[in-house]
Tab-separated table of C-alpha atoms and ligand atoms in Angstrom:
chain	number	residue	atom	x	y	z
A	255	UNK	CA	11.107	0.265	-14.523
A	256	UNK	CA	11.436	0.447	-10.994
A	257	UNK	CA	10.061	-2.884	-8.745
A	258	UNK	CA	6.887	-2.086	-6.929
A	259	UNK	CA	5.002	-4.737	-4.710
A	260	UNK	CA	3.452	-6.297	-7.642
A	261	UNK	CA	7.064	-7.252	-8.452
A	262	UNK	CA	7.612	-8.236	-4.620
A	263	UNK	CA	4.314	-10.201	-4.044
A	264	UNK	CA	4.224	-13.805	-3.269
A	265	UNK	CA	3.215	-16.054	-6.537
A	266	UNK	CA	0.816	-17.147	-6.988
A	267	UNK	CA	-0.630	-13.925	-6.177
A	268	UNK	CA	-3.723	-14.041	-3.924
A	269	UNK	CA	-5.819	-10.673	-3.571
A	270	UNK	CA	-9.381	-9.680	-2.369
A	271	UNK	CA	-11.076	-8.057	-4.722
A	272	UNK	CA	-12.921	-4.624	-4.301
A	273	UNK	CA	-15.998	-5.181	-3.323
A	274	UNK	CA	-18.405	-2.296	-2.577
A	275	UNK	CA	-20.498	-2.112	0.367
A	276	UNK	CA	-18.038	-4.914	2.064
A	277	UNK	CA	-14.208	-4.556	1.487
A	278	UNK	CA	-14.561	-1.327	3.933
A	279	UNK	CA	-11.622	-0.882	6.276
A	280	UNK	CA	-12.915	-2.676	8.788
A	281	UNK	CA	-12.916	-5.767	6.883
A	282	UNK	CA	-9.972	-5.128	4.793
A	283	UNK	CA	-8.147	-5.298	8.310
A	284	UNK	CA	-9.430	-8.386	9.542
A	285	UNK	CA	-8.793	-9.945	5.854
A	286	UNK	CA	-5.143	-9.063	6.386
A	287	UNK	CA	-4.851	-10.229	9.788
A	288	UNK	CA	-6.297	-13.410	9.855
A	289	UNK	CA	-5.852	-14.386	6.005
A	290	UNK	CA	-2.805	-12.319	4.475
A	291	UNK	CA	-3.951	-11.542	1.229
A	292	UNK	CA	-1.040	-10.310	-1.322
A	293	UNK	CA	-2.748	-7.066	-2.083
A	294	UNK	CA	-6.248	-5.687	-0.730
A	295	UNK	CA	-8.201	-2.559	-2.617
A	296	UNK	CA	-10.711	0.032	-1.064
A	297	UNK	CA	-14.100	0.017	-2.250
A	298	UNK	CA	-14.617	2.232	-5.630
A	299	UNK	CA	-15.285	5.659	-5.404
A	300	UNK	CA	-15.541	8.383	-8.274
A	301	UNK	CA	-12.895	10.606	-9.221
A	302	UNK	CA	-15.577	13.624	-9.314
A	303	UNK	CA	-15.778	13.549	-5.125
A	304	UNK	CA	-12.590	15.457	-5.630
A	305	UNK	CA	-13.984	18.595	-6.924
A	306	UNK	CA	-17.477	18.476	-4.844
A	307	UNK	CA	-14.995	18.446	-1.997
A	308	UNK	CA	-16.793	14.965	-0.555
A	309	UNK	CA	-15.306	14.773	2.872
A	310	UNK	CA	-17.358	11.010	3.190
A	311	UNK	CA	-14.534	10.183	0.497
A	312	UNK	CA	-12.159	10.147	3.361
A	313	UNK	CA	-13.548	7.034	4.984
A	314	UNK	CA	-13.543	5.148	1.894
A	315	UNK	CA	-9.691	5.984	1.535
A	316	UNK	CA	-9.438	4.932	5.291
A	317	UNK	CA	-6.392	2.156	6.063
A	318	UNK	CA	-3.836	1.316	8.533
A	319	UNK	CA	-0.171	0.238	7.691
A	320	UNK	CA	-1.021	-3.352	8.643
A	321	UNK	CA	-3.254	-3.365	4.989
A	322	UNK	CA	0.117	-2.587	2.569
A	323	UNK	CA	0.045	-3.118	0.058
A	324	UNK	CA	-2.957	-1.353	-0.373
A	325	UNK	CA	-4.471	-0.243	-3.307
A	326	UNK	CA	-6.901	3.184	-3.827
A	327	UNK	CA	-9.794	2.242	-6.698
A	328	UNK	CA	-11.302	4.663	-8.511
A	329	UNK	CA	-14.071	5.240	-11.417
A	330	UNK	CA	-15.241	8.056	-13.824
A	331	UNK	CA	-14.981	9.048	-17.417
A	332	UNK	CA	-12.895	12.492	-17.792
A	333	UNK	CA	-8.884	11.830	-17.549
A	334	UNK	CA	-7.951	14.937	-16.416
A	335	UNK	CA	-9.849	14.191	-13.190
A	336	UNK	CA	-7.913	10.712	-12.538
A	337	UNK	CA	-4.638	12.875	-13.113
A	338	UNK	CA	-5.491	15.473	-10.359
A	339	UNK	CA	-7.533	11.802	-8.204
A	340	UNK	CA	-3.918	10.461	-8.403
A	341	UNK	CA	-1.744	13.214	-7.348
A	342	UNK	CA	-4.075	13.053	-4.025
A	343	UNK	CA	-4.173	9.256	-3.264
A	344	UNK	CA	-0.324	8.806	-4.255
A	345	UNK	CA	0.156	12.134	-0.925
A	346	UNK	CA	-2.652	10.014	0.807
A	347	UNK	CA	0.114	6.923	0.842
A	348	UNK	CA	-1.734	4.309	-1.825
A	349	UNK	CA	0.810	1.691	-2.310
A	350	UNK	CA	-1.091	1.307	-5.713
A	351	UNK	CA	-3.923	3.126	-7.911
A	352	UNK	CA	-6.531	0.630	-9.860
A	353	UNK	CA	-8.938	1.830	-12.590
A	354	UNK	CA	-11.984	-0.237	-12.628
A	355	UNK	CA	-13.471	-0.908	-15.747
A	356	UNK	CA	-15.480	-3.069	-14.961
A	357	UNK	CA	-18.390	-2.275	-12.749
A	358	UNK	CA	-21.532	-2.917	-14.381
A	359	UNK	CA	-24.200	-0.557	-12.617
A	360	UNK	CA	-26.531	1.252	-15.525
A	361	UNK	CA	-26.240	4.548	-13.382
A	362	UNK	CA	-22.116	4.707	-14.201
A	363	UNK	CA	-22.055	2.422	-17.464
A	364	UNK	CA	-24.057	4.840	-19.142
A	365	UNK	CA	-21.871	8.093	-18.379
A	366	UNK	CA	-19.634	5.364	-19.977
A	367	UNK	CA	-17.389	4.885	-16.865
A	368	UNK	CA	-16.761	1.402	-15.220
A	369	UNK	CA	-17.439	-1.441	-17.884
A	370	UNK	CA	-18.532	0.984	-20.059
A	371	UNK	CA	-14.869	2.054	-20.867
A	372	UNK	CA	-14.487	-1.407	-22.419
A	373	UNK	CA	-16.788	0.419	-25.604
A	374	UNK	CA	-14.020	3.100	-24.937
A	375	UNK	CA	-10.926	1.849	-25.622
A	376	UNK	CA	-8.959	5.000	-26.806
A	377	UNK	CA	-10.325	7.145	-23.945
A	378	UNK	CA	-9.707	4.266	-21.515
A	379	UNK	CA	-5.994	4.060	-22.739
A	380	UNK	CA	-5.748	7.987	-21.991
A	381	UNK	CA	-7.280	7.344	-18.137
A	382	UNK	CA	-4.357	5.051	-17.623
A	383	UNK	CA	-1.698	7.543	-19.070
A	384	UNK	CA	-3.324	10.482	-17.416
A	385	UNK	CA	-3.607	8.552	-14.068
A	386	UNK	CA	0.463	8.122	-14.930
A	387	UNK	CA	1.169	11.478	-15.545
A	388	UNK	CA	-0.603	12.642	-11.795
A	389	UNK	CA	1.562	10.213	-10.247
A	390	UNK	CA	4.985	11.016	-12.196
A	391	UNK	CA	4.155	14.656	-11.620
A	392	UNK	CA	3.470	14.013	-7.555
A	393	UNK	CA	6.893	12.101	-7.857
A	394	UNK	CA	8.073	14.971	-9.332
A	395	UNK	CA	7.467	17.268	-6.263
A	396	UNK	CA	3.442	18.006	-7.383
A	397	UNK	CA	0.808	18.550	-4.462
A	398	UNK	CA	-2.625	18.540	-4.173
A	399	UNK	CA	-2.369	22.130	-2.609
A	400	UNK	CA	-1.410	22.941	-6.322
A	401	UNK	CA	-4.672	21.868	-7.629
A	402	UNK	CA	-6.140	25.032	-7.779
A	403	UNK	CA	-9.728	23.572	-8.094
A	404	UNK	CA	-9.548	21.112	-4.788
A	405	UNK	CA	-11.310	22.297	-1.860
A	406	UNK	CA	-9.236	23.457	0.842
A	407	UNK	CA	-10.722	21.600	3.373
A	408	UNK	CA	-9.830	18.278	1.455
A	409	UNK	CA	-6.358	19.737	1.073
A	410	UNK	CA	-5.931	20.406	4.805
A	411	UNK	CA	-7.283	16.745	5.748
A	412	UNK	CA	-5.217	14.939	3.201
A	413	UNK	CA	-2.192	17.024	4.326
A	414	UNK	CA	-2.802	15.784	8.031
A	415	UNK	CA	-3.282	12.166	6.643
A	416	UNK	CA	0.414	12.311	4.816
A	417	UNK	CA	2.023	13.954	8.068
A	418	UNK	CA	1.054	10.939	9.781
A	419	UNK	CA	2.392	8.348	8.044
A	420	UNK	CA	5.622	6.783	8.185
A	421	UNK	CA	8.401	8.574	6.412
A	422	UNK	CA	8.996	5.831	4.057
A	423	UNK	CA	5.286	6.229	2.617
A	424	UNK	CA	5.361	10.210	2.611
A	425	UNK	CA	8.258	9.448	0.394
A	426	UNK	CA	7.738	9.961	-3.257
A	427	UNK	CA	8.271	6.938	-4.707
A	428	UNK	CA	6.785	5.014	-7.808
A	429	UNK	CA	3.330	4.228	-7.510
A	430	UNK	CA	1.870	1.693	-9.842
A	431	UNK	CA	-1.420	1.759	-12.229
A	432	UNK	CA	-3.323	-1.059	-12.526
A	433	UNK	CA	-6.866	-1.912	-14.124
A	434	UNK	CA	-9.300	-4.425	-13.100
A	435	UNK	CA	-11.959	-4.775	-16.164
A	436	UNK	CA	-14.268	-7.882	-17.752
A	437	UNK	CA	-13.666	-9.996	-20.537
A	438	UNK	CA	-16.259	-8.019	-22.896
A	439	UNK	CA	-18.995	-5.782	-23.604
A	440	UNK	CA	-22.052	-7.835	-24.739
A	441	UNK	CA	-19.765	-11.102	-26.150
A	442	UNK	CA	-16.240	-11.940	-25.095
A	443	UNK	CA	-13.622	-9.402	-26.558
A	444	UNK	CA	-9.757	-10.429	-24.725
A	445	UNK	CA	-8.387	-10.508	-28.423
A	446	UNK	CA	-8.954	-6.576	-29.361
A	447	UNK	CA	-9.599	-5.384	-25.523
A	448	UNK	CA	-6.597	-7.104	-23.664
A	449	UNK	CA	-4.209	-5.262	-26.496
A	450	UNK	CA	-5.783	-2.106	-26.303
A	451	UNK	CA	-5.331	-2.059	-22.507
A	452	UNK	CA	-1.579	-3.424	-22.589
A	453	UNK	CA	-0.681	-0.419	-24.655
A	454	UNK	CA	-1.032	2.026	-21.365
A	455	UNK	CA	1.598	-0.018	-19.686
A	456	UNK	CA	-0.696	-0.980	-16.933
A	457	UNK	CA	1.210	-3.132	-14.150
A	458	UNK	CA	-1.914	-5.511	-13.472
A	459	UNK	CA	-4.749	-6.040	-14.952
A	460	UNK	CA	-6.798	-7.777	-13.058
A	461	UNK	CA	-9.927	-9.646	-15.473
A	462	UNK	CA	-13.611	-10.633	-13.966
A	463	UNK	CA	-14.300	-13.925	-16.473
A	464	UNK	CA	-17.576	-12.553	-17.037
A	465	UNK	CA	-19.042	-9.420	-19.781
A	466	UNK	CA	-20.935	-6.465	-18.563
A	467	UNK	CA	-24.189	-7.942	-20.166
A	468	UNK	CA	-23.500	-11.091	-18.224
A	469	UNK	CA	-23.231	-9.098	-14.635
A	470	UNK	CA	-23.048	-11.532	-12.195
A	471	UNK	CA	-25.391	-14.099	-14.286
A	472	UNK	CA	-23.982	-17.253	-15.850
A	473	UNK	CA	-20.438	-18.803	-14.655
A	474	UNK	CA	-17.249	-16.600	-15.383
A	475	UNK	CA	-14.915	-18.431	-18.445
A	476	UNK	CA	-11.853	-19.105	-17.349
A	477	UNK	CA	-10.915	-19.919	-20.958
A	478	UNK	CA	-11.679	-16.305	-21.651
A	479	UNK	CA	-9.579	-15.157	-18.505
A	480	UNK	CA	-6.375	-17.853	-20.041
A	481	UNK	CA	-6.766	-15.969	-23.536
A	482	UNK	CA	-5.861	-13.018	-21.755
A	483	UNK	CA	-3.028	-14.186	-19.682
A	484	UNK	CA	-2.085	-15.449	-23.498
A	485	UNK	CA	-2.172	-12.115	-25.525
A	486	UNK	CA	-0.481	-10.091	-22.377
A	487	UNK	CA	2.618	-12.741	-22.004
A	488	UNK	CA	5.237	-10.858	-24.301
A	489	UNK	CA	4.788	-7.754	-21.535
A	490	UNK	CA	5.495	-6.416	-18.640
A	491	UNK	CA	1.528	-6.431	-17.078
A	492	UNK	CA	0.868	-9.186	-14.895
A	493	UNK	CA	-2.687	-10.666	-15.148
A	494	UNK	CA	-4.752	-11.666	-12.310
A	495	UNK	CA	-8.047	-13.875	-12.854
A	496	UNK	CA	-10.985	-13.225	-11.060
A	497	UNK	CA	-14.658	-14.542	-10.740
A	498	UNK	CA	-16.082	-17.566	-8.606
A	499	UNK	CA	-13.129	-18.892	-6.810
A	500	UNK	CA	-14.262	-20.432	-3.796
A	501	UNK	CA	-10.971	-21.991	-2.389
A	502	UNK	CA	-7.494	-22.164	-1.796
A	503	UNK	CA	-7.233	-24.848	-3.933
A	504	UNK	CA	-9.005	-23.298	-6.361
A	505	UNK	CA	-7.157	-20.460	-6.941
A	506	UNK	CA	-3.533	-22.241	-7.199
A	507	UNK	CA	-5.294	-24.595	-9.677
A	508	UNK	CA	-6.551	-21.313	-12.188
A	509	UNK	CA	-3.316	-19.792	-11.818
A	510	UNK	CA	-1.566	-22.709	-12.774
A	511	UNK	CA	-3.995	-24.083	-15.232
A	512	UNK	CA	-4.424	-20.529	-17.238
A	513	UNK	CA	-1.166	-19.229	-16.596
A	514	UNK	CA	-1.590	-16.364	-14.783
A	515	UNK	CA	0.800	-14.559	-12.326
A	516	UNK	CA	-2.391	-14.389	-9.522
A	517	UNK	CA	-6.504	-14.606	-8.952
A	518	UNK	CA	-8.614	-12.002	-7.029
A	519	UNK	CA	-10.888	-13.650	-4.554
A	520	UNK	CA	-14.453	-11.954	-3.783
A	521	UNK	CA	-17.024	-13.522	-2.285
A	522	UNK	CA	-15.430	-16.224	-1.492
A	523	UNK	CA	-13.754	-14.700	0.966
A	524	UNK	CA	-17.253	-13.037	2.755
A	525	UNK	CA	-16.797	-14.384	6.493
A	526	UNK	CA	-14.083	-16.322	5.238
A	527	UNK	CA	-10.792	-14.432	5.322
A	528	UNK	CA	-8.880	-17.573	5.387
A	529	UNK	CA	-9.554	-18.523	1.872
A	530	UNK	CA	-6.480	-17.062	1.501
A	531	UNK	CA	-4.248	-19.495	3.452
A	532	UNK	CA	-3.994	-23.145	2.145
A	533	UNK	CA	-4.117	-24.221	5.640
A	534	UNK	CA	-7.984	-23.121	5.380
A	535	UNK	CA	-10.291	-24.189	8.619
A	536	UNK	CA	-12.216	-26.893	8.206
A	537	UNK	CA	-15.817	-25.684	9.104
A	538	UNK	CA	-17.106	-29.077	10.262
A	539	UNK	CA	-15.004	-28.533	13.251
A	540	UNK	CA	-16.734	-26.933	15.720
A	541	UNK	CA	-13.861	-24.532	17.294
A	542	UNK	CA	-13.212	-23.247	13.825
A	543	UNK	CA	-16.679	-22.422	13.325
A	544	UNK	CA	-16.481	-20.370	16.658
A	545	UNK	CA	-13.008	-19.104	15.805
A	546	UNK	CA	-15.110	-17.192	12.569
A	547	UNK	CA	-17.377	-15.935	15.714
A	548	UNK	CA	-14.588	-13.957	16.903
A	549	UNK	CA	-13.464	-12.345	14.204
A	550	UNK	CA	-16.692	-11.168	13.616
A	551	UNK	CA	-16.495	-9.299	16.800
A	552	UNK	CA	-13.203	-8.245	15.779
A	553	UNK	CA	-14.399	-6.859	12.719
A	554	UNK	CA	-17.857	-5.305	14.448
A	555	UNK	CA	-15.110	-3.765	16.919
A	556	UNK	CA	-12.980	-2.065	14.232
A	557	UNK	CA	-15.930	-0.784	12.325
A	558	UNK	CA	-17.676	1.160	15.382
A	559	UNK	CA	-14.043	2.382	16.137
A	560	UNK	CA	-13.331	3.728	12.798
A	561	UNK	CA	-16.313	3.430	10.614
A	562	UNK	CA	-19.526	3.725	12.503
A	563	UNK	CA	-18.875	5.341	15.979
A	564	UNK	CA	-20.773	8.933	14.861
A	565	UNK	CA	-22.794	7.632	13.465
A	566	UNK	CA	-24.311	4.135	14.270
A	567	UNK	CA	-26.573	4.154	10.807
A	568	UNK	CA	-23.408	3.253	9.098
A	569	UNK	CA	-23.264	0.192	10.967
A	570	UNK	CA	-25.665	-1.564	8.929
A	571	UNK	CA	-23.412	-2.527	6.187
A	572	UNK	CA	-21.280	-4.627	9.167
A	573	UNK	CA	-24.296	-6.429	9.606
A	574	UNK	CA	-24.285	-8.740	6.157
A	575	UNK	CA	-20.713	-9.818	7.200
A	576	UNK	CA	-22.166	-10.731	10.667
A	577	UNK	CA	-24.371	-13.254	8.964
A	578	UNK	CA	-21.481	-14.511	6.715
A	579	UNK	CA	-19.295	-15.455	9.629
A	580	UNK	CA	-22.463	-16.975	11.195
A	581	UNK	CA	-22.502	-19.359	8.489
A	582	UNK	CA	-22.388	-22.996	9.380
A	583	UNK	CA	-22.385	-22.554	13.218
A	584	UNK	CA	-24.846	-24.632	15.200
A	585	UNK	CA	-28.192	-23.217	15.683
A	586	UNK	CA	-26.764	-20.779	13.050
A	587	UNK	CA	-30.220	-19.170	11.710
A	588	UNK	CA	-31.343	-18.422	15.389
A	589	UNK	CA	-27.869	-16.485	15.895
A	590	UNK	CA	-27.964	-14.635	12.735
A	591	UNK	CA	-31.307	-13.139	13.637
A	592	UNK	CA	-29.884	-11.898	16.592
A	593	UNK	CA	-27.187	-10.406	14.583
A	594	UNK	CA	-28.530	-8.926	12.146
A	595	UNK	CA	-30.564	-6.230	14.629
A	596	UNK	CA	-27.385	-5.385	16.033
A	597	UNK	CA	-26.094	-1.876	16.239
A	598	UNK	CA	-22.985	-2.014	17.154
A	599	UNK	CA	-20.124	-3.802	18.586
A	600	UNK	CA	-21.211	-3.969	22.258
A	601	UNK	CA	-24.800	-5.239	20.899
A	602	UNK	CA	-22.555	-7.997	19.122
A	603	UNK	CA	-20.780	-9.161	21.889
A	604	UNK	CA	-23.696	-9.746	24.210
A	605	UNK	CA	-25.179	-11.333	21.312
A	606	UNK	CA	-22.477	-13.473	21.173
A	607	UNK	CA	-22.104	-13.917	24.718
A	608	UNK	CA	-25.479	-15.678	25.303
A	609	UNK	CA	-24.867	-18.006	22.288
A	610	UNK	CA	-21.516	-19.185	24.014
A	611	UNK	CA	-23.341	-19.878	27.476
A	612	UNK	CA	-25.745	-21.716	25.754
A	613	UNK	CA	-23.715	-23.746	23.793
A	614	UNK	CA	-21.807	-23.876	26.744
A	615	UNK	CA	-24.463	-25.719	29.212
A	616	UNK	CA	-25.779	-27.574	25.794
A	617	UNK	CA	-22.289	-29.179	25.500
A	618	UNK	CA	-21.967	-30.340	29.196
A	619	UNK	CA	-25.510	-31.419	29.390
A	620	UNK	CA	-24.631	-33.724	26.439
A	621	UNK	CA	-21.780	-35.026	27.867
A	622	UNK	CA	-23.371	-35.805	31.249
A	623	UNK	CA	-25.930	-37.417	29.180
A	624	UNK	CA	-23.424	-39.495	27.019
A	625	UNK	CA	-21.651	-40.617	30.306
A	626	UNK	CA	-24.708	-41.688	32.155
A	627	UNK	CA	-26.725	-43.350	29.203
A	628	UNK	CA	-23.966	-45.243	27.867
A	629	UNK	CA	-21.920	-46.767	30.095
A	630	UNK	CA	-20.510	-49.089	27.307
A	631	UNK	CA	-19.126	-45.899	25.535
A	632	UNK	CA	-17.702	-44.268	28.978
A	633	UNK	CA	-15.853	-47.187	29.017
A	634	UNK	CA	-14.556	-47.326	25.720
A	635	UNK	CA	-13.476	-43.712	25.950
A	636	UNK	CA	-11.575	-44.540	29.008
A	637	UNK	CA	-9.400	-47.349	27.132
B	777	LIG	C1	-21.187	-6.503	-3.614
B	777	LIG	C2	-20.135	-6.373	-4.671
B	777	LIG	C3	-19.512	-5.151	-4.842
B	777	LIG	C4	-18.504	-5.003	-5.815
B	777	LIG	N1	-17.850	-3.807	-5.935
B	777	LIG	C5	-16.796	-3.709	-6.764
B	777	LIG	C6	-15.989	-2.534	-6.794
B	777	LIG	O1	-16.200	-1.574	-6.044
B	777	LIG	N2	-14.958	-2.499	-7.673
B	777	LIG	C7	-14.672	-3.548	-8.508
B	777	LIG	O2	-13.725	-3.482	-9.289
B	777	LIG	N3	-15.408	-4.664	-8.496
B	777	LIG	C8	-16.437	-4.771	-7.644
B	777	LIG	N4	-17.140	-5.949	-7.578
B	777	LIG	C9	-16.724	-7.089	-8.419
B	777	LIG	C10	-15.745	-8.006	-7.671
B	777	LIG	O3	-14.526	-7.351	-7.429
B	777	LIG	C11	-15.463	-9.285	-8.483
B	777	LIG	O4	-14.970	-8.894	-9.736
B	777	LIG	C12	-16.707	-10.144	-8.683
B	777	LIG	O5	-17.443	-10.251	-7.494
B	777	LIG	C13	-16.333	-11.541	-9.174
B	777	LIG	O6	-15.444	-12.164	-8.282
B	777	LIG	P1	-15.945	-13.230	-7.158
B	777	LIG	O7	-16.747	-14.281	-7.883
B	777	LIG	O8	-14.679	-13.780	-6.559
B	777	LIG	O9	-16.798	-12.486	-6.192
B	777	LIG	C14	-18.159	-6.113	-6.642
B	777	LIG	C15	-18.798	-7.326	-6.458
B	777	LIG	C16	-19.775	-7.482	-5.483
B	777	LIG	C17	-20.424	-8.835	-5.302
């Protein structure tokens, strides 16, 4: 088999998890930048967009070359429309393609897509092979201009999309399947699910400690997530834990402890892209707190550029992160009210502007006051 980033990533592997509604471009880029995670994914979006011809699929499959390797997610139930799904994202320039099996949302469980493919196993081990077969037939010279069923506006956008890239990722080259998925149904299944999956050949699976009935209730079991890493360690598939992780530390500990080859981070990292780094900022420091300040502007910037410019509704979902890297900041709840009515970048900016000029004169007034009311501690400081 030929080496792929999976094979090339840093161990332990750190990623950020898809996260819908939040792991948009804009925040995938500032995620990268400031925190380097080993592999980032887009938000989820349904292989079915391809034949309504859903141009607003587009922005979810937005990225710049700084996010490699970057990974395309997708959902649905029919095989055939992953197969045609992968041929596109593979000429879009996906470094990888991820099958989630694991979203637990009644509206797609019960077409049994996401988590609900964990009831499936047979049909979810033919999504895998047909998601293989769209990318070993696009390596093989296939183009979404052959699918005779995709709109041709689609076609004519994704063609502009490959014609920009760099040559080496117009080049058809091998591009991985992965699956991220839960430990279970209603109880904990890794014994007969983990197999089952491992028989596609996946190159990651990626495993959320907790079952669909769970959702996001209860703590995920890491025991459950080590069972897996157990069954899958004769193969080739590399397992990546996933669910509460809210450090650095953290993460190297469950890899090591469980013996996996990564974790996925979530929302841990929310306003916190350096839970990726062991050399994390400390938060009681004040200029760290402010450093998280400035990415937020960062992020607000590369949202309105790419995201929310036509239209400033969209900016709404930039707003929750604004609060996250509020966190913790003095006179934090004030500033995240501000925040939170923001519309777009230059909103966020003055916001932030009058925060700093407060805190600003609030710092020098305190230091005149220390050096005039204490005259003992002047003196000490000068020693
Ligand atoms: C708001 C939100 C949206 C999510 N969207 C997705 C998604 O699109 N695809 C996916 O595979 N998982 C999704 N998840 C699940 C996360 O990837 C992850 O498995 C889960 O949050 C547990 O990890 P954490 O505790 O580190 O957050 C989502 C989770 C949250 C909180």
């Amino acid at each position: 088999m030929t080496e792929t980033f999976w094979d090339r990533a840093p161990r332990p592997l750190l990623g950020l998890a898809p996260m819908d509604g939040v792991t948009d471009h804009a925040c995938r880029h500032v995620q990268k930048k400031f925190g380097r995670p080993a592999v980032v994914y887009t938000e989820f979006v349904a292989v079915e967009r391809l034949d309504i011809g859903d141009a607003g699929m587009m922005k979810d499959f937005l990225y710049d070359e700084s996010q490699r390797p970057i990974i395309a997610q997708i959902y649905g139930h029919t095989p055939d429309r992953f197969r045609r799904m992968a041929v596109m994202l593979c000429e879009l320039g996906f470094d990888g393609i991820d099958i989630n099996m694991g979203c637990p949302a009644a509206s797609i469980v019960h077409r049994g897509s996401g988590a609900g493919l964990i009831r499936s196993p047979s049909l979810a081990q033919e999504i895998v092979k047909a998601t293989q077969a769209g990318v070993a037939a696009w390596q093989q010279g296939a183009t979404l201009r052959d699918d005779a069923d995709a709109p041709a506006h689609l076609v004519a956008q994704v063609e502009a999309r490959r014609r920009a890239l760099p040559a080496a990722f117009q080049a058809r080259r091998p591009i991985p399947v992965s699956v991220k998925t839960r430990i279970g149904y209603d109880a904990p299944q890794v014994q007969e699910w983990v197999p089952r999956l491992l028989e596609s050949e996946p190159s990651a699976i990626a495993i959320h400690g907790r079952t669909l009935a769970q959702g996001y209730r209860g703590a995920a079991s890491w025991d459950e997530i080590g069972a897996a890493a157990h069954v899958a360690r004769q193969s080739k598939t590399l397992i990546l834990g996933n669910g509460d992780v809210l450090s650095h530390q953290e993460a190297l500990q469950r890899t090591l402890h469980y013996g996996l080859d990564g974790v996925l981070i979530g929302r841990g990292s929310n306003g916190n892209p350096f839970i990726f780094q062991p050399d994390t900022p400390d938060r009681s420091h004040l200029q760290d707190r402010y450093l998280h300040l400035r990415i937020a502007l960062e992020q607000a910037r590369v949202h309105e550029a790419w995201i929310s410019k036509q239209n400033p509704y969209r900016f709404l979902s930039m707003r929750k992160h604004l609060g996250w890297y509020a966190r913790a900041v003095p006179g934090a709840s004030t500033l995240r009210r501000a925040l939170v009515e923001t519309s777009n970048a230059g909103e966020v900016e003055r916001v932030l502007e009058r925060y700093f000029a407060h805190r600003h004169a609030w710092e020098i007034a305190r230091e005149k006051s220390v050096s005039t009311d204490s005259t003992d501690f002047t003196d000490k400081n000068l020693n």
